[in-house]
Amino acid sequence: MKKFLTSIFSLFILFIIAAIIFLKWPLHKTSIPPAENEEAVDVVMVGGGIMSMTLATYLQELAPDWQIHVFERLDQVALESSNGWNNAGTGHSAFAELNYTPMVNGEVPTTRAVNIAEQFEVSRQFWAYQVQQGVLGNPRDFINPTPHMSLVWGDENIAFLKKRYDALIKNPLFYGMEFSTDQEKIKEWAPLTMEGRDPNQKVAATYMPLGNDVNFGVITTQLAANLQKKDSFHLHLKHEVRGLEQNEDKTWNVAVYDLNTNTQKTIKAKFVFIGAGGAALKMLQLSGIPEAKNYAGFPVGGQFLYFEEPEIANRHHAKVYGQAETGAPPMSVPHLDSRYLDGKRAILFGPFALYSTKFLKSGSWFDLFSSMNTDNILGMLTVGIHNLDLVKYLVEQNTLSMDDRQAELIRYYPNAKQADWKLITAGQRVQIIKKREDGSSVLQFGTEVVVDQDRTLAALLGASPGASTSPPIMLKLMEQVFPAQMKQDWAEKIKTIIPSYGQKINSSAELTNQIRRMTSDILQLPYIDVPTHLGQEPVVEPTPTSATPSRNLNNEMQAP
């Protein structure tokens, strides 16, 4: 018995040692060879997605002489999360996404929804300016008018949707939204959702004609093509960043591996932006900045049911968002989407969560494990314990059969036939697990810009609303990392790109009309005049009564 206990104790000690080595690995940081360039380039960007190309486009306008190098590990830009097939393509304006407006004390606060709508208006201005400049081509190639709808059933959900509608239409940015409980009216908006439905079922829907479907992959590709015409811009495909090291003068040595020639080089940069999608967390950790210790990642993939037959796709011209079931996490919000992909209409329904330890669709199964360390493992375990509903949901989603998916589909498309769709896998998202000031950790959704104390490195973490608000997110980043330039001459130049810069569009019906009329004309989108009296009265938001801090800040999670 003594020998047995000794053996068990020995194994336990070995396990602890192995765990410590694993979490501490590598035991010493690999040194990076000296940079080949003595004079540092102005900017290095990691990742060839919409965030990097948006930031690079801004900088080419504001500082055309700056030398910018972008490194992308794949053989084209926009092949991961920015690709049209790897995301829902929603121009997130909070017109339909019910989880942006959760009920609080019997009322529906609208601040978050209005903020999201404001941000998308900035995106529209940015894209409109690029069309005017010839950077982006025909707007129909990347943005299309697609009404946004919310569809619910059941007395409680119908009452919530009516309250949401009543609260939102007080805001200029939401003027034009309609509400109905009439199945025939809803059928006019989205025929597939009502045909074959029980006529006695109580349903309600809101309809916003100003919604959009956006192909972020096309935007990214066209921005990159224009940037490559500039002598100061350098795009390196099939180049993987494998190391980051800060020099004494606050510049960065960036170790890059050329996957074409299997050789490594080091480039020195004054500023590094990490816009590598799910891989941004690992890149941030490689930098060794103290801020990186506050983050861990929670990867979640997504799958959709894809309809490509024209006779079906051409009968659905809306993005229809539902309500998550009671007890289900907000990430489970289903939607039946009209999409414009590869030049033709399609319908996608989902998402169905797909758990994977990869941080990128083309990543490694070891991504999650290699991101674990002694700084974040405890927080990850704590968050897991406090989010068992999410864990349960992911387990259930990964065991769904095709019949299970069909059963979910017919709740939104009653006459759907299983033979008409196929299952496709979309992109990977890495949600943030963030350490708070009190040492506890929370699961946090949305996007977050992380900047080091020297303002020489920045990383974008998280997911939704992500791509649809890339122009305002990159504006915020520039305000943080280039404050001197912004206070000098950049701000005035930005106002030519974003005419509403520094103003709240929703605060004025007149400003809303001015901005929307301009972007609608350029982007060939529908437009509705807002009555001038809207936006003049301040909206009083309900205050949450709970004083207990949540370990789940899952207020804004959207579909992959």
Coordinates of N, CA, C and O in Angstrom, one line a residue, residues 286-360:
L286 N 3.3 36.9 -28.2 CA 4.7 36.9 -28.7 C 5.4 38.2 -28.4 O 6.6 38.2 -28.2
S287 N 4.7 39.3 -28.4 CA 5.3 40.6 -28.2 C 5.9 40.8 -26.9 O 6.8 41.6 -26.7
G288 N 5.3 40.1 -25.9 CA 5.8 40.2 -24.5 C 5.4 41.4 -23.8 O 5.9 41.7 -22.7
I289 N 4.5 42.2 -24.3 CA 4.1 43.5 -23.6 C 3.3 43.1 -22.4 O 2.5 42.1 -22.4
P290 N 3.3 43.8 -21.3 CA 2.6 43.5 -20.1 C 1.1 43.4 -20.4 O 0.4 42.6 -19.7
E291 N 0.5 44.2 -21.3 CA -0.9 44.1 -21.5 C -1.4 42.8 -22.0 O -2.5 42.4 -21.8
A292 N -0.5 42.0 -22.6 CA -0.9 40.7 -23.2 C -1.3 39.7 -22.1 O -2.0 38.8 -22.3
K293 N -0.8 40.0 -20.9 CA -1.0 39.0 -19.8 C -2.5 39.1 -19.3 O -3.0 38.2 -18.6
N294 N -3.3 40.1 -19.8 CA -4.6 40.2 -19.4 C -5.6 39.5 -20.2 O -6.8 39.6 -20.0
Y295 N -5.1 38.7 -21.2 CA -6.1 38.1 -22.2 C -5.8 36.7 -22.4 O -4.7 36.2 -22.4
A296 N -6.9 36.0 -22.7 CA -6.9 34.6 -23.1 C -8.0 34.5 -24.3 O -8.7 35.5 -24.5
G297 N -8.1 33.4 -24.9 CA -9.0 33.3 -26.0 C -9.9 32.1 -25.9 O -9.6 31.1 -25.3
F298 N -11.1 32.2 -26.5 CA -12.1 31.2 -26.5 C -12.6 31.0 -27.9 O -13.4 31.8 -28.4
P299 N -12.1 30.0 -28.7 CA -12.4 29.9 -30.1 C -13.8 29.2 -30.3 O -14.1 28.3 -29.7
V300 N -14.5 29.8 -31.3 CA -15.8 29.2 -31.7 C -15.9 29.4 -33.2 O -15.7 30.5 -33.8
G301 N -16.3 28.3 -33.9 CA -16.5 28.3 -35.3 C -18.0 28.4 -35.6 O -18.8 28.4 -34.7
G302 N -18.3 28.4 -36.9 CA -19.8 28.4 -37.2 C -20.0 27.7 -38.5 O -19.2 27.6 -39.4
Q303 N -21.2 27.1 -38.6 CA -21.7 26.5 -39.8 C -23.0 27.0 -40.2 O -23.8 27.5 -39.4
F304 N -23.3 27.0 -41.5 CA -24.5 27.5 -42.1 C -25.1 26.5 -43.0 O -24.4 25.7 -43.6
L305 N -26.5 26.6 -43.2 CA -27.2 25.8 -44.2 C -27.2 26.7 -45.4 O -27.7 27.9 -45.3
Y306 N -26.8 26.2 -46.6 CA -26.6 27.1 -47.8 C -27.6 26.6 -48.8 O -27.6 25.5 -49.3
F307 N -28.4 27.6 -49.3 CA -29.3 27.4 -50.4 C -28.8 28.2 -51.6 O -28.6 29.4 -51.6
E308 N -28.6 27.5 -52.7 CA -28.0 28.2 -53.9 C -29.0 28.1 -55.1 O -28.7 28.8 -56.1
E309 N -30.1 27.4 -55.1 CA -31.0 27.3 -56.2 C -31.6 28.7 -56.4 O -32.3 29.2 -55.5
P310 N -31.6 29.2 -57.6 CA -32.1 30.5 -57.9 C -33.6 30.7 -57.6 O -34.0 31.7 -57.1
E311 N -34.4 29.6 -57.8 CA -35.8 29.8 -57.6 C -36.1 29.9 -56.1 O -37.2 30.4 -55.7
I312 N -35.2 29.5 -55.2 CA -35.4 29.7 -53.8 C -34.7 31.0 -53.4 O -35.4 31.9 -52.7
A313 N -33.5 31.2 -53.8 CA -32.7 32.4 -53.3 C -33.4 33.7 -53.8 O -33.3 34.7 -53.1
N314 N -34.0 33.7 -55.0 CA -34.6 34.9 -55.5 C -35.9 35.3 -54.9 O -36.5 36.3 -55.2
R315 N -36.4 34.4 -54.0 CA -37.6 34.7 -53.3 C -37.4 35.3 -51.9 O -38.4 35.5 -51.2
H316 N -36.2 35.4 -51.5 CA -35.9 35.9 -50.1 C -35.0 37.1 -50.2 O -33.8 36.9 -50.5
H317 N -35.4 38.3 -49.8 CA -34.6 39.5 -50.0 C -34.5 40.2 -48.7 O -34.7 41.4 -48.6
A318 N -34.1 39.5 -47.6 CA -34.0 40.1 -46.3 C -33.1 39.3 -45.4 O -32.8 38.2 -45.7
K319 N -32.6 40.0 -44.4 CA -31.8 39.3 -43.3 C -32.8 39.2 -42.1 O -33.1 40.2 -41.5
V320 N -33.2 38.0 -41.8 CA -34.2 37.8 -40.8 C -33.6 37.2 -39.5 O -33.1 36.1 -39.5
Y321 N -33.5 38.0 -38.5 CA -32.9 37.6 -37.2 C -34.0 37.2 -36.2 O -35.0 37.8 -36.1
G322 N -33.7 36.1 -35.5 CA -34.7 35.6 -34.5 C -34.2 35.9 -33.1 O -33.3 36.8 -32.9
Q323 N -34.8 35.2 -32.2 CA -34.5 35.4 -30.7 C -33.9 34.1 -30.2 O -34.4 33.0 -30.5
A324 N -32.9 34.2 -29.4 CA -32.3 33.0 -28.8 C -33.3 32.4 -27.8 O -34.1 33.1 -27.2
E325 N -33.3 31.1 -27.7 CA -34.2 30.4 -26.8 C -33.9 30.7 -25.4 O -32.7 31.1 -25.1
T326 N -34.9 30.6 -24.5 CA -34.6 30.9 -23.1 C -33.5 30.0 -22.5 O -33.5 28.8 -22.7
G327 N -32.5 30.6 -21.9 CA -31.4 29.9 -21.3 C -30.3 29.7 -22.3 O -29.2 29.3 -21.9
A328 N -30.5 30.0 -23.6 CA -29.4 29.8 -24.6 C -28.6 31.1 -24.6 O -29.1 32.2 -24.4
P329 N -27.3 30.9 -24.9 CA -26.4 32.1 -25.0 C -26.8 32.9 -26.2 O -27.3 32.4 -27.2
P330 N -26.5 34.3 -26.2 CA -26.8 35.1 -27.4 C -26.2 34.7 -28.7 O -26.7 35.0 -29.8
M331 N -25.0 33.9 -28.6 CA -24.4 33.5 -29.8 C -25.3 32.6 -30.6 O -25.0 32.3 -31.8
S332 N -26.4 32.0 -30.0 CA -27.2 31.1 -30.7 C -28.3 31.8 -31.5 O -29.2 31.1 -32.1
V333 N -28.3 33.1 -31.6 CA -29.3 33.8 -32.3 C -29.4 33.3 -33.8 O -28.4 33.5 -34.5
P334 N -30.5 32.7 -34.3 CA -30.5 32.2 -35.6 C -30.9 33.4 -36.6 O -31.6 34.3 -36.2
H335 N -30.5 33.3 -37.9 CA -30.9 34.2 -38.9 C -30.9 33.6 -40.2 O -30.1 32.8 -40.6
L336 N -31.9 34.0 -41.0 CA -32.1 33.5 -42.4 C -31.7 34.7 -43.3 O -32.4 35.7 -43.4
D337 N -30.6 34.5 -43.9 CA -29.9 35.7 -44.6 C -30.0 35.6 -46.1 O -29.6 34.6 -46.7
S338 N -30.4 36.7 -46.8 CA -30.2 36.8 -48.2 C -28.8 37.4 -48.4 O -28.4 38.3 -47.7
R339 N -28.0 36.7 -49.2 CA -26.6 37.1 -49.5 C -26.4 37.3 -50.9 O -27.0 36.7 -51.8
Y340 N -25.4 38.2 -51.2 CA -24.9 38.3 -52.6 C -23.4 37.8 -52.6 O -22.5 38.5 -52.0
L341 N -23.2 36.6 -53.1 CA -21.9 36.0 -53.1 C -21.5 35.5 -54.5 O -22.3 34.9 -55.1
D342 N -20.3 35.9 -54.8 CA -19.8 35.4 -56.2 C -20.7 35.8 -57.3 O -20.9 35.1 -58.2
G343 N -21.3 37.0 -57.1 CA -22.1 37.6 -58.2 C -23.5 37.1 -58.3 O -24.3 37.3 -59.3
K344 N -24.0 36.3 -57.3 CA -25.4 35.8 -57.4 C -26.0 35.7 -56.0 O -25.3 35.7 -55.0
R345 N -27.3 35.6 -55.9 CA -28.0 35.5 -54.7 C -27.9 34.1 -54.1 O -27.8 33.1 -54.8
A346 N -27.9 34.1 -52.7 CA -27.9 32.8 -52.0 C -28.6 33.1 -50.7 O -28.9 34.2 -50.3
I347 N -29.0 32.0 -50.0 CA -29.6 32.1 -48.7 C -28.7 31.3 -47.8 O -28.4 30.1 -48.1
L348 N -28.4 31.8 -46.6 CA -27.7 31.1 -45.6 C -28.5 31.1 -44.3 O -29.1 32.2 -43.9
F349 N -28.6 30.0 -43.6 CA -29.3 30.0 -42.3 C -28.4 29.4 -41.3 O -27.7 28.4 -41.5
G350 N -28.4 30.0 -40.1 CA -27.5 29.6 -39.0 C -27.4 30.7 -38.0 O -28.3 31.6 -38.0
P351 N -26.4 30.7 -37.2 CA -25.3 29.8 -37.3 C -25.5 28.6 -36.4 O -26.2 28.6 -35.4
F352 N -24.8 27.5 -36.7 CA -24.7 26.4 -35.8 C -23.3 26.4 -35.3 O -22.3 26.4 -36.1
A353 N -23.1 26.4 -34.0 CA -21.8 26.6 -33.4 C -20.9 25.3 -33.7 O -21.4 24.2 -33.7
L354 N -19.7 25.5 -34.0 CA -18.7 24.4 -34.2 C -17.5 24.7 -33.3 O -16.8 25.6 -33.6
Y355 N -17.4 23.8 -32.3 CA -16.2 24.1 -31.4 C -15.0 23.5 -32.0 O -15.0 22.3 -32.5
S356 N -13.9 24.2 -32.0 CA -12.6 23.8 -32.5 C -11.6 24.5 -31.7 O -11.8 25.6 -31.2
T357 N -10.4 23.9 -31.5 CA -9.3 24.6 -30.8 C -8.5 25.4 -31.7 O -7.5 26.0 -31.3
K358 N -8.9 25.5 -33.0 CA -8.1 26.4 -33.9 C -8.5 27.8 -33.7 O -9.6 28.1 -33.3
F359 N -7.5 28.7 -33.9 CA -7.8 30.1 -33.8 C -8.1 30.7 -35.2 O -8.6 31.9 -35.3
L360 N -7.8 30.0 -36.3 CA -8.1 30.4 -37.6 C -8.6 29.2 -38.4 O -8.4 28.1 -38.0

